[in-house]
Amino acid sequence: FSNVFVFVFLLSASNCSGCGPGYKSPLDAMNGPREKIVYLPCIYRNTENRKPDYLATVDVDPKSATYCKVIHRLPMPNMNDELHHSGWNACSSCYGDTSKKRNRLILPSLISSRIYIIDVGTDSRAPRLHKTVEPVEMFWKCGLANPHTSHCLGSGQIMISTLGDPLGNGKGGFVLLDGETFEITGNWELPGEAAPFGYDFWYQPRHNVMMSTEWGAPKVLANGFNPADVKAGHYGQRIHVWDWTTHKCVQTLDLGEEGAIPLEIRFLHDPAAAEGYVGCALQGTVFHFSKTLKGDWTAERIIKVPTKKVVGWILPEMPSLITDILISLDDRFLYFSNWLHGDIRQYDITDKRNPHMVGQVFLGGSIQNDGPVKVLEDKELNRQPSPRIVKGKRIPGSPQMLQLSLDGKRLYVTTSLYSAWDKQFYPELIKQGSVMLQIDVDTTKGGLKVNENFLVDFGEEPEGPALAHEVRYPGGDCTSDIWL
């Protein structure tokens, strides 16, 4: 009898994939399987191709015959959506719930305000459209528009941050979706509690807190960037601190001019941690935020990428424009992209308030040595970087969205930021399309090296060059999953 009991126990344990979607902890996730396919939203808005945006499935398995190829394209039913970021119906925040499955990709549209629900569970290699939430639902039920970041909650609901209201003004609110029907159920924030601007957010329930950031008013940023709009107050520079239980904004951290346009915000993955980082685009800065002994929150600048004095550009000084940051699952390394200068940086953050750079690689950018821009004064480089050529293709644009493999050894990067800004700063990207590259990461001492055999060229798409944006893994990743 005892032998039979042991056999049944071991059999049931071996058949158990865990308690629910995702992984029990960030360190468990690092031992997860290697990524074989990834999903990327591909944008046609502001390009020469009058086609709907689509979701691309890309094969990233080196053992596959279709390695580095787009193996499936799911076009959206509408034009000019501006697909941007994506999230899940369930992730590691639902790990303890056996009734939840990570089988729907949430795909908000930054400009049209539609939300597409994509079925990736029926056939992960060939996603299909499950449902469309029309903009009017968000307008009427929430008074919000321009959805950006999507996170699943431990409750089974889905929360999406917004940039504005239906008139194009700034309004940082949060839309709640039912996790089963995907109907909009209302606002997460209490009436009158929305922030002046919105963008990204991350929550940490053990500290009863959520943090959100600010980009700018949609009607201002929709068609390009004008520095005068920053001075006019149409872009943000604050982090908002929310009480996770009461849904009230309890504190606002004004980062000042050095913190203008704070974009991606990341808590450490350790759910007990009360600290994290935010990348601020305009001045090329990274702020570290943390909980004080009094129980409130504070932020301090810990990294600043110097501007470069230049000629042949729109301004006499060129900022780096930090546009994406992420943290490795073991909370050891911080990565960010400098979309104007053209480099990706890796920092050792073992000492959380004193990071030091251990890796850097240039991939395109605005200061290449054969381009129109000449650098007159540079506090970091002795010479302008050379163009980057991978598999015979000169890389257009500049590194932007980042995604790290679970084990931390491969960093994927795409080169499109946002179609209106792409068109303004990298017009060749509109004509040639973006690319996805892979960077090999030294996880022992630090260091970045381009994988010369990896290139996904979205300039060769059947319907014409496309702008590929955020990379997402079917099993979850370090920018989508939150642990409780």
Tab-separated table of C-alpha atoms in Angstrom:
chain	number	residue	atom	x	y	z
A	1	PHE	CA	0.000	0.000	0.000
A	2	SER	CA	2.781	2.418	0.907
A	3	ASN	CA	4.538	1.827	-2.424
A	4	VAL	CA	1.307	2.498	-4.316
A	5	PHE	CA	0.774	5.710	-2.314
A	6	VAL	CA	4.272	6.957	-3.096
A	7	PHE	CA	3.826	6.147	-6.786
A	8	VAL	CA	0.513	8.022	-6.978
A	9	PHE	CA	1.974	10.980	-5.089
A	10	LEU	CA	5.001	11.211	-7.365
A	11	LEU	CA	2.836	10.822	-10.461
A	12	SER	CA	0.516	13.640	-9.388
A	13	ALA	CA	3.469	15.838	-8.483
A	14	SER	CA	5.124	15.258	-11.850
A	15	ASN	CA	1.894	16.177	-13.641
A	16	CYS	CA	1.516	19.387	-11.677
A	17	SER	CA	2.788	22.454	-13.533
A	18	GLY	CA	2.645	24.474	-10.337
A	19	CYS	CA	-0.344	26.034	-8.636
A	20	GLY	CA	-1.351	28.319	-11.445
A	21	PRO	CA	0.172	30.425	-14.244
A	22	GLY	CA	3.752	31.608	-14.064
A	23	TYR	CA	6.299	30.742	-11.412
A	24	LYS	CA	6.353	30.598	-7.625
A	25	SER	CA	9.191	33.115	-7.369
A	26	PRO	CA	11.490	35.206	-9.600
A	27	LEU	CA	14.370	32.809	-8.932
A	28	ASP	CA	12.175	29.875	-9.950
A	29	ALA	CA	11.398	31.748	-13.164
A	30	MET	CA	15.118	31.998	-13.927
A	31	ASN	CA	15.144	28.194	-14.198
A	32	GLY	CA	12.218	28.199	-16.607
A	33	PRO	CA	12.507	26.906	-20.191
A	34	ARG	CA	14.327	28.847	-22.868
A	35	GLU	CA	12.097	31.033	-25.011
A	36	LYS	CA	11.190	29.480	-28.369
A	37	ILE	CA	8.761	32.036	-29.777
A	38	VAL	CA	8.033	35.667	-28.969
A	39	TYR	CA	5.198	38.061	-29.787
A	40	LEU	CA	5.689	41.590	-31.082
A	41	PRO	CA	3.121	44.234	-32.048
A	42	CYS	CA	3.983	45.643	-35.478
A	43	ILE	CA	2.806	49.125	-36.380
A	44	TYR	CA	1.926	50.704	-39.733
A	45	ARG	CA	0.603	54.023	-38.458
A	46	ASN	CA	2.738	56.906	-39.820
A	47	THR	CA	4.397	54.652	-42.383
A	48	GLU	CA	3.839	54.590	-46.123
A	49	ASN	CA	1.786	51.400	-45.820
A	50	ARG	CA	-1.960	51.856	-45.358
A	51	LYS	CA	-2.449	48.606	-43.505
A	52	PRO	CA	-3.717	47.584	-40.048
A	53	ASP	CA	-1.199	46.926	-37.299
A	54	TYR	CA	-0.588	43.256	-36.536
A	55	LEU	CA	0.801	40.880	-33.943
A	56	ALA	CA	3.856	38.993	-35.165
A	57	THR	CA	4.971	35.628	-33.845
A	58	VAL	CA	8.723	35.171	-34.236
A	59	ASP	CA	10.685	31.929	-33.941
A	60	VAL	CA	13.701	32.419	-31.631
A	61	ASP	CA	14.627	28.749	-31.228
A	62	PRO	CA	18.147	28.197	-32.655
A	63	LYS	CA	17.276	24.554	-33.331
A	64	SER	CA	14.293	25.466	-35.514
A	65	ALA	CA	14.245	25.578	-39.301
A	66	THR	CA	12.388	28.907	-39.083
A	67	TYR	CA	14.816	30.542	-36.635
A	68	CYS	CA	14.725	34.364	-36.850
A	69	LYS	CA	11.617	34.245	-39.023
A	70	VAL	CA	8.142	35.665	-38.584
A	71	ILE	CA	6.034	32.507	-38.549
A	72	HIS	CA	2.598	34.094	-38.106
A	73	ARG	CA	0.926	37.484	-38.502
A	74	LEU	CA	-2.395	38.419	-36.943
A	75	PRO	CA	-3.704	41.660	-38.503
A	76	MET	CA	-6.064	43.795	-36.455
A	77	PRO	CA	-9.482	44.620	-37.934
A	78	ASN	CA	-8.909	48.403	-37.819
A	79	MET	CA	-6.450	51.001	-39.089
A	80	ASN	CA	-4.198	53.379	-37.153
A	81	ASP	CA	-4.491	51.688	-33.780
A	82	GLU	CA	-0.816	52.157	-32.805
A	83	LEU	CA	-0.361	48.890	-30.958
A	84	HIS	CA	2.275	49.461	-28.312
A	85	HIS	CA	2.623	47.397	-25.128
A	86	SER	CA	0.952	44.156	-24.107
A	87	GLY	CA	0.142	42.177	-20.977
A	88	TRP	CA	-1.536	39.000	-19.773
A	89	ASN	CA	-4.907	37.890	-18.486
A	90	ALA	CA	-3.014	35.938	-15.805
A	91	CYS	CA	0.618	35.861	-14.707
A	92	SER	CA	2.702	34.920	-11.675
A	93	SER	CA	0.503	37.144	-9.490
A	94	CYS	CA	-2.137	34.410	-9.962
A	95	TYR	CA	0.291	31.552	-9.256
A	96	GLY	CA	-1.766	30.253	-6.346
A	97	ASP	CA	-4.988	30.036	-8.378
A	98	THR	CA	-5.320	26.746	-10.261
A	99	SER	CA	-8.362	28.058	-12.134
A	100	LYS	CA	-6.270	30.654	-14.001
A	101	LYS	CA	-4.429	30.110	-17.272
A	102	ARG	CA	-2.111	32.438	-19.165
A	103	ASN	CA	-3.958	32.081	-22.447
A	104	ARG	CA	-4.969	35.617	-23.467
A	105	LEU	CA	-2.662	38.454	-24.484
A	106	ILE	CA	-4.023	41.906	-23.690
A	107	LEU	CA	-3.152	44.305	-26.497
A	108	PRO	CA	-4.134	47.963	-25.924
A	109	SER	CA	-3.982	50.502	-28.759
A	110	LEU	CA	-2.252	53.717	-27.760
A	111	ILE	CA	-3.978	56.017	-30.284
A	112	SER	CA	-7.346	54.427	-31.145
A	113	SER	CA	-7.989	53.385	-27.502
A	114	ARG	CA	-9.169	49.928	-28.565
A	115	ILE	CA	-8.193	46.914	-26.501
A	116	TYR	CA	-7.682	43.649	-28.357
A	117	ILE	CA	-7.875	40.364	-26.477
A	118	ILE	CA	-5.748	37.782	-28.259
A	119	ASP	CA	-6.176	34.028	-27.855
A	120	VAL	CA	-2.681	32.544	-27.536
A	121	GLY	CA	-3.841	29.412	-25.721
A	122	THR	CA	-5.520	27.536	-28.571
A	123	ASP	CA	-2.395	27.704	-30.750
A	124	SER	CA	0.524	29.662	-29.308
A	125	ARG	CA	2.284	29.785	-32.676
A	126	ALA	CA	-0.784	31.156	-34.463
A	127	PRO	CA	-2.673	33.553	-32.155
A	128	ARG	CA	-6.212	34.562	-33.043
A	129	LEU	CA	-8.458	37.470	-32.129
A	130	HIS	CA	-10.738	36.620	-29.189
A	131	LYS	CA	-12.457	39.940	-28.537
A	132	THR	CA	-12.292	43.666	-29.258
A	133	VAL	CA	-13.136	46.227	-26.587
A	134	GLU	CA	-14.177	49.352	-28.457
A	135	PRO	CA	-13.033	52.852	-27.360
A	136	VAL	CA	-16.551	53.984	-26.485
A	137	GLU	CA	-16.576	51.482	-23.616
A	138	MET	CA	-13.539	53.119	-22.051
A	139	PHE	CA	-14.801	56.641	-22.766
A	140	TRP	CA	-18.256	56.162	-21.285
A	141	LYS	CA	-17.507	53.838	-18.385
A	142	CYS	CA	-14.205	55.361	-17.221
A	143	GLY	CA	-13.759	58.772	-18.808
A	144	LEU	CA	-10.322	57.582	-19.953
A	145	ALA	CA	-8.454	57.029	-23.216
A	146	ASN	CA	-5.091	56.064	-24.696
A	147	PRO	CA	-4.363	52.835	-22.777
A	148	HIS	CA	-0.739	51.903	-22.202
A	149	THR	CA	0.470	49.333	-19.638
A	150	SER	CA	-1.506	46.193	-18.839
A	151	HIS	CA	-0.952	44.059	-15.724
A	152	CYS	CA	-2.994	41.173	-14.408
A	153	LEU	CA	-3.916	41.298	-10.729
A	154	GLY	CA	-3.945	38.544	-8.143
A	155	SER	CA	-7.726	38.987	-7.998
A	156	GLY	CA	-8.003	37.776	-11.581
A	157	GLN	CA	-8.833	41.228	-12.913
A	158	ILE	CA	-6.757	43.095	-15.504
A	159	MET	CA	-5.683	46.693	-14.983
A	160	ILE	CA	-4.573	49.036	-17.750
A	161	SER	CA	-3.054	52.485	-17.245
A	162	THR	CA	-4.040	55.394	-19.491
A	163	LEU	CA	-2.407	58.552	-20.808
A	164	GLY	CA	-5.434	60.762	-21.215
A	165	ASP	CA	-9.116	61.520	-21.399
A	166	PRO	CA	-11.319	61.228	-24.518
A	167	LEU	CA	-10.454	64.827	-25.513
A	168	GLY	CA	-6.706	64.189	-25.637
A	169	ASN	CA	-5.838	65.897	-22.371
A	170	GLY	CA	-3.548	64.229	-19.860
A	171	LYS	CA	-5.255	61.920	-17.363
A	172	GLY	CA	-3.469	59.142	-15.546
A	173	GLY	CA	-6.198	56.704	-14.612
A	174	PHE	CA	-6.613	52.933	-14.597
A	175	VAL	CA	-9.165	50.788	-16.406
A	176	LEU	CA	-10.306	47.477	-14.910
A	177	LEU	CA	-11.284	44.508	-17.083
A	178	ASP	CA	-13.053	41.386	-15.902
A	179	GLY	CA	-10.585	38.526	-16.265
A	180	GLU	CA	-13.167	36.135	-17.708
A	181	THR	CA	-15.444	38.237	-19.924
A	182	PHE	CA	-12.936	41.033	-20.617
A	183	GLU	CA	-15.689	43.572	-20.145
A	184	ILE	CA	-14.642	46.949	-18.743
A	185	THR	CA	-15.967	47.086	-15.188
A	186	GLY	CA	-14.882	50.635	-14.329
A	187	ASN	CA	-12.000	52.611	-12.872
A	188	TRP	CA	-9.492	51.287	-10.343
A	189	GLU	CA	-8.815	54.758	-8.920
A	190	LEU	CA	-11.444	56.533	-6.870
A	191	PRO	CA	-13.402	59.455	-8.415
A	192	GLY	CA	-11.225	62.547	-8.653
A	193	GLU	CA	-8.036	60.625	-7.858
A	194	ALA	CA	-6.611	60.337	-11.412
A	195	ALA	CA	-3.120	61.756	-11.915
A	196	PRO	CA	-2.492	64.694	-14.289
A	197	PHE	CA	-0.589	62.409	-16.669
A	198	GLY	CA	-0.181	58.660	-16.988
A	199	TYR	CA	2.062	56.045	-18.519
A	200	ASP	CA	3.486	52.989	-16.718
A	201	PHE	CA	2.776	51.369	-13.337
A	202	TRP	CA	3.958	48.572	-11.042
A	203	TYR	CA	2.450	47.323	-7.798
A	204	GLN	CA	3.919	45.707	-4.669
A	205	PRO	CA	1.102	44.436	-2.391
A	206	ARG	CA	3.378	43.473	0.515
A	207	HIS	CA	4.010	47.177	0.971
A	208	ASN	CA	0.437	48.146	0.046
A	209	VAL	CA	1.726	50.328	-2.772
A	210	MET	CA	1.517	50.999	-6.474
A	211	MET	CA	3.704	53.459	-8.381
A	212	SER	CA	2.752	55.159	-11.647
A	213	THR	CA	4.634	57.465	-14.020
A	214	GLU	CA	3.902	60.237	-16.525
A	215	TRP	CA	4.495	60.701	-20.245
A	216	GLY	CA	2.434	63.563	-21.654
A	217	ALA	CA	-0.903	64.766	-23.010
A	218	PRO	CA	-1.944	62.549	-25.955
A	219	LYS	CA	-2.997	65.453	-28.181
A	220	VAL	CA	0.497	66.940	-27.810
A	221	LEU	CA	2.608	63.825	-28.351
A	222	ALA	CA	0.358	62.194	-30.960
A	223	ASN	CA	2.126	63.660	-33.987
A	224	GLY	CA	5.670	64.268	-32.767
A	225	PHE	CA	7.796	65.918	-30.086
A	226	ASN	CA	8.140	69.671	-29.584
A	227	PRO	CA	10.477	70.807	-26.753
A	228	ALA	CA	8.232	73.845	-26.237
A	229	ASP	CA	5.489	71.505	-25.043
A	230	VAL	CA	7.709	70.468	-22.132
A	231	LYS	CA	8.104	74.092	-21.027
A	232	ALA	CA	4.365	74.594	-21.452
A	233	GLY	CA	3.690	71.818	-18.940
A	234	HIS	CA	2.273	69.234	-21.337
A	235	TYR	CA	4.715	66.525	-20.213
A	236	GLY	CA	5.115	65.021	-16.767
A	237	GLN	CA	7.960	64.754	-14.245
A	238	ARG	CA	6.379	62.954	-11.300
A	239	ILE	CA	5.956	59.532	-9.734
A	240	HIS	CA	2.593	58.916	-8.103
A	241	VAL	CA	2.326	56.707	-5.022
A	242	TRP	CA	-0.972	54.867	-4.595
A	243	ASP	CA	-2.398	53.038	-1.610
A	244	TRP	CA	-3.000	49.554	-3.018
A	245	THR	CA	-5.910	48.875	-0.667
A	246	THR	CA	-7.845	52.145	-0.764
A	247	HIS	CA	-6.935	53.101	-4.360
A	248	LYS	CA	-6.040	56.631	-3.279
A	249	CYS	CA	-3.039	58.624	-4.442
A	250	VAL	CA	-1.225	59.203	-1.142
A	251	GLN	CA	1.997	60.858	-2.300
A	252	THR	CA	3.529	62.501	-5.365
A	253	LEU	CA	7.281	62.585	-5.934
A	254	ASP	CA	8.243	65.523	-8.147
A	255	LEU	CA	11.518	64.597	-9.847
A	256	GLY	CA	12.127	68.099	-11.183
A	257	GLU	CA	13.630	68.926	-14.568
A	258	GLU	CA	16.167	66.117	-14.217
A	259	GLY	CA	13.277	63.686	-14.019
A	260	ALA	CA	11.265	65.003	-16.945
A	261	ILE	CA	9.205	62.373	-18.780
A	262	PRO	CA	9.576	59.419	-16.398
A	263	LEU	CA	8.614	56.369	-18.423
A	264	GLU	CA	9.162	52.726	-17.446
A	265	ILE	CA	9.041	52.033	-13.709
A	266	ARG	CA	10.302	48.774	-12.202
A	267	PHE	CA	10.186	47.546	-8.641
A	268	LEU	CA	12.776	44.933	-7.770
A	269	HIS	CA	11.312	41.503	-8.524
A	270	ASP	CA	11.679	40.340	-4.947
A	271	PRO	CA	8.100	40.879	-3.699
A	272	ALA	CA	9.412	41.871	-0.271
A	273	ALA	CA	11.550	44.680	-1.732
A	274	ALA	CA	10.496	48.271	-1.135
A	275	GLU	CA	12.579	49.887	-3.862
A	276	GLY	CA	13.039	50.126	-7.592
A	277	TYR	CA	14.017	52.326	-10.536
A	278	VAL	CA	12.459	54.625	-13.096
A	279	GLY	CA	14.037	55.791	-16.351
A	280	CYS	CA	13.479	59.450	-17.213
A	281	ALA	CA	13.720	60.146	-20.919
A	282	LEU	CA	14.374	63.823	-21.436
A	283	GLN	CA	17.491	64.313	-19.305
A	284	GLY	CA	18.828	60.756	-19.600
A	285	THR	CA	18.495	59.975	-15.896
A	286	VAL	CA	17.592	56.992	-13.736
A	287	PHE	CA	16.051	57.536	-10.305
A	288	HIS	CA	16.077	55.042	-7.459
A	289	PHE	CA	12.955	55.112	-5.305
A	290	SER	CA	12.508	53.488	-1.898
A	291	LYS	CA	10.394	53.371	1.232
A	292	THR	CA	11.634	55.388	4.196
A	293	LEU	CA	11.623	54.441	7.866
A	294	LYS	CA	8.627	56.751	8.301
A	295	GLY	CA	6.662	54.719	5.773
A	296	ASP	CA	6.539	57.256	2.956
A	297	TRP	CA	8.572	57.152	-0.279
A	298	THR	CA	11.568	59.034	-1.624
A	299	ALA	CA	13.474	59.177	-4.913
A	300	GLU	CA	17.028	60.162	-5.796
A	301	ARG	CA	18.915	60.383	-9.086
A	302	ILE	CA	21.596	57.712	-9.298
A	303	ILE	CA	22.507	57.712	-13.012
A	304	LYS	CA	22.819	60.548	-15.504
A	305	VAL	CA	23.906	60.047	-19.108
A	306	PRO	CA	25.622	63.278	-20.206
A	307	THR	CA	24.220	65.195	-23.161
A	308	LYS	CA	26.488	65.702	-26.168
A	309	LYS	CA	27.229	69.040	-27.791
A	310	VAL	CA	26.563	68.610	-31.495
A	311	VAL	CA	26.071	70.290	-34.844
A	312	GLY	CA	23.851	69.017	-37.637
A	313	TRP	CA	20.993	68.134	-35.298
A	314	ILE	CA	17.774	69.939	-34.331
A	315	LEU	CA	19.296	71.244	-31.078
A	316	PRO	CA	22.860	72.175	-30.041
A	317	GLU	CA	22.803	69.498	-27.330
A	318	MET	CA	21.585	65.929	-27.754
A	319	PRO	CA	20.200	64.059	-24.732
A	320	SER	CA	20.430	60.282	-24.595
A	321	LEU	CA	16.638	59.796	-24.262
A	322	ILE	CA	16.345	56.761	-21.997
A	323	THR	CA	13.242	54.995	-23.281
A	324	ASP	CA	13.191	51.525	-21.744
A	325	ILE	CA	14.639	49.931	-18.627
A	326	LEU	CA	14.384	46.489	-17.066
A	327	ILE	CA	15.811	44.507	-14.181
A	328	SER	CA	17.052	40.901	-14.304
A	329	LEU	CA	14.952	38.446	-12.334
A	330	ASP	CA	17.657	38.018	-9.689
A	331	ASP	CA	17.666	41.814	-9.160
A	332	ARG	CA	21.363	41.949	-9.982
A	333	PHE	CA	21.484	43.849	-13.280
A	334	LEU	CA	19.706	46.938	-14.618
A	335	TYR	CA	19.520	47.542	-18.370
A	336	PHE	CA	18.403	50.592	-20.305
A	337	SER	CA	18.399	51.935	-23.844
A	338	ASN	CA	19.534	55.389	-24.993
A	339	TRP	CA	17.363	55.901	-28.061
A	340	LEU	CA	19.088	59.012	-29.406
A	341	HIS	CA	22.720	58.184	-28.626
A	342	GLY	CA	22.218	54.607	-29.822
A	343	ASP	CA	23.512	52.416	-26.996
A	344	ILE	CA	22.285	49.838	-24.492
A	345	ARG	CA	23.846	49.810	-21.026
A	346	GLN	CA	24.120	47.159	-18.357
A	347	TYR	CA	24.627	48.147	-14.712
A	348	ASP	CA	25.507	45.996	-11.734
A	349	ILE	CA	23.005	47.000	-9.028
A	350	THR	CA	24.244	44.754	-6.236
A	351	ASP	CA	24.618	48.020	-4.346
A	352	LYS	CA	21.164	49.348	-5.181
A	353	ARG	CA	21.983	53.028	-4.702
A	354	ASN	CA	25.394	52.902	-6.344
A	355	PRO	CA	25.133	51.107	-9.689
A	356	HIS	CA	28.180	50.782	-11.901
A	357	MET	CA	28.193	50.166	-15.643
A	358	VAL	CA	29.566	46.768	-16.667
A	359	GLY	CA	28.355	46.514	-20.257
A	360	GLN	CA	27.628	48.756	-23.248
A	361	VAL	CA	26.925	48.204	-26.929
A	362	PHE	CA	26.022	50.628	-29.753
A	363	LEU	CA	23.369	49.733	-32.332
A	364	GLY	CA	22.661	52.610	-34.688
A	365	GLY	CA	21.582	55.911	-33.169
A	366	SER	CA	22.000	59.567	-34.126
A	367	ILE	CA	25.746	60.041	-33.628
A	368	GLN	CA	27.166	57.458	-36.033
A	369	ASN	CA	30.468	58.617	-37.494
A	370	ASP	CA	29.263	58.695	-41.119
A	371	GLY	CA	26.034	60.592	-40.418
A	372	PRO	CA	25.092	64.292	-40.570
A	373	VAL	CA	25.592	64.874	-36.827
A	374	LYS	CA	29.045	65.857	-35.592
A	375	VAL	CA	29.798	65.637	-31.884
A	376	LEU	CA	31.741	68.662	-30.647
A	377	GLU	CA	31.973	67.709	-26.982
A	378	ASP	CA	31.512	64.286	-25.437
A	379	LYS	CA	32.101	63.529	-21.752
A	380	GLU	CA	32.117	59.771	-22.325
A	381	LEU	CA	33.359	58.798	-25.791
A	382	ASN	CA	36.649	59.553	-27.559
A	383	ARG	CA	35.080	59.111	-30.983
A	384	GLN	CA	31.699	58.683	-32.563
A	385	PRO	CA	30.530	55.065	-32.920
A	386	SER	CA	30.556	53.294	-36.262
A	387	PRO	CA	27.389	52.009	-37.931
A	388	ARG	CA	26.321	48.553	-36.814
A	389	ILE	CA	25.944	45.928	-39.534
A	390	VAL	CA	24.397	42.550	-38.734
A	391	LYS	CA	24.072	39.815	-41.368
A	392	GLY	CA	24.833	42.372	-44.072
A	393	LYS	CA	22.188	44.878	-42.950
A	394	ARG	CA	22.975	48.304	-41.572
A	395	ILE	CA	20.787	48.751	-38.496
A	396	PRO	CA	18.327	51.635	-38.920
A	397	GLY	CA	16.973	53.598	-35.980
A	398	SER	CA	18.285	52.908	-32.514
A	399	PRO	CA	17.868	50.392	-29.676
A	400	GLN	CA	14.599	50.919	-27.841
A	401	MET	CA	12.417	48.168	-26.337
A	402	LEU	CA	14.269	45.537	-24.325
A	403	GLN	CA	13.367	42.058	-23.136
A	404	LEU	CA	15.633	39.727	-21.166
A	405	SER	CA	15.537	35.940	-21.243
A	406	LEU	CA	14.483	34.295	-17.987
A	407	ASP	CA	18.018	33.098	-17.285
A	408	GLY	CA	19.357	36.573	-18.032
A	409	LYS	CA	21.715	35.463	-20.793
A	410	ARG	CA	19.966	36.908	-23.865
A	411	LEU	CA	18.750	40.469	-24.279
A	412	TYR	CA	16.339	41.095	-27.158
A	413	VAL	CA	16.055	44.608	-28.563
A	414	THR	CA	13.843	46.327	-31.124
A	415	THR	CA	14.449	49.729	-32.698
A	416	SER	CA	11.070	51.463	-32.885
A	417	LEU	CA	9.869	53.793	-30.116
A	418	TYR	CA	6.540	55.205	-31.270
A	419	SER	CA	5.614	55.817	-34.894
A	420	ALA	CA	5.236	59.614	-34.686
A	421	TRP	CA	8.606	59.985	-32.951
A	422	ASP	CA	10.225	57.412	-35.242
A	423	LYS	CA	9.113	59.492	-38.213
A	424	GLN	CA	10.530	62.661	-36.678
A	425	PHE	CA	13.906	61.412	-35.427
A	426	TYR	CA	14.639	58.402	-37.659
A	427	PRO	CA	12.824	58.882	-40.984
A	428	GLU	CA	14.857	56.038	-42.509
A	429	LEU	CA	13.176	53.703	-40.002
A	430	ILE	CA	9.795	54.495	-41.540
A	431	LYS	CA	11.101	53.513	-44.971
A	432	GLN	CA	13.219	50.522	-43.956
A	433	GLY	CA	11.249	49.104	-41.040
A	434	SER	CA	12.638	48.158	-37.649
A	435	VAL	CA	14.689	45.148	-36.630
A	436	MET	CA	14.958	42.800	-33.681
A	437	LEU	CA	18.434	41.899	-32.476
A	438	GLN	CA	19.818	39.693	-29.726
A	439	ILE	CA	22.579	40.660	-27.307
A	440	ASP	CA	24.581	37.995	-25.483
A	441	VAL	CA	24.920	38.847	-21.795
A	442	ASP	CA	27.801	37.945	-19.495
A	443	THR	CA	25.933	37.191	-16.270
A	444	THR	CA	29.103	36.545	-14.273
A	445	LYS	CA	31.156	39.711	-14.632
A	446	GLY	CA	28.804	41.718	-16.818
A	447	GLY	CA	29.205	42.551	-20.488
A	448	LEU	CA	27.188	42.823	-23.687
A	449	LYS	CA	27.997	41.436	-27.136
A	450	VAL	CA	25.888	41.479	-30.299
A	451	ASN	CA	24.873	38.047	-31.583
A	452	GLU	CA	26.017	38.422	-35.188
A	453	ASN	CA	23.847	35.506	-36.333
A	454	PHE	CA	20.539	36.885	-35.081
A	455	LEU	CA	18.475	39.351	-37.110
A	456	VAL	CA	14.742	39.697	-37.646
A	457	ASP	CA	14.275	42.297	-40.361
A	458	PHE	CA	10.793	43.822	-40.340
A	459	GLY	CA	11.749	45.764	-43.448
A	460	GLU	CA	11.135	42.548	-45.379
A	461	GLU	CA	7.548	42.010	-44.300
A	462	PRO	CA	5.058	40.915	-47.023
A	463	GLU	CA	2.873	44.019	-46.598
A	464	GLY	CA	5.836	46.383	-46.454
A	465	PRO	CA	8.279	47.636	-43.783
A	466	ALA	CA	6.763	47.609	-40.283
A	467	LEU	CA	7.703	49.062	-36.898
A	468	ALA	CA	8.053	46.224	-34.378
A	469	HIS	CA	7.863	47.281	-30.754
A	470	GLU	CA	7.661	45.330	-27.457
A	471	VAL	CA	8.834	41.716	-27.124
A	472	ARG	CA	6.705	39.348	-25.042
A	473	TYR	CA	7.297	35.656	-24.169
A	474	PRO	CA	4.336	33.216	-24.041
A	475	GLY	CA	5.372	31.965	-20.585
A	476	GLY	CA	5.895	35.375	-19.028
A	477	ASP	CA	8.963	37.551	-18.585
A	478	CYS	CA	10.649	40.081	-16.329
A	479	THR	CA	8.549	43.040	-17.497
A	480	SER	CA	5.105	41.422	-17.347
A	481	ASP	CA	5.099	39.233	-14.237
A	482	ILE	CA	4.651	40.508	-10.679
A	483	TRP	CA	5.054	38.273	-7.652
A	484	LEU	CA	2.939	38.592	-4.531
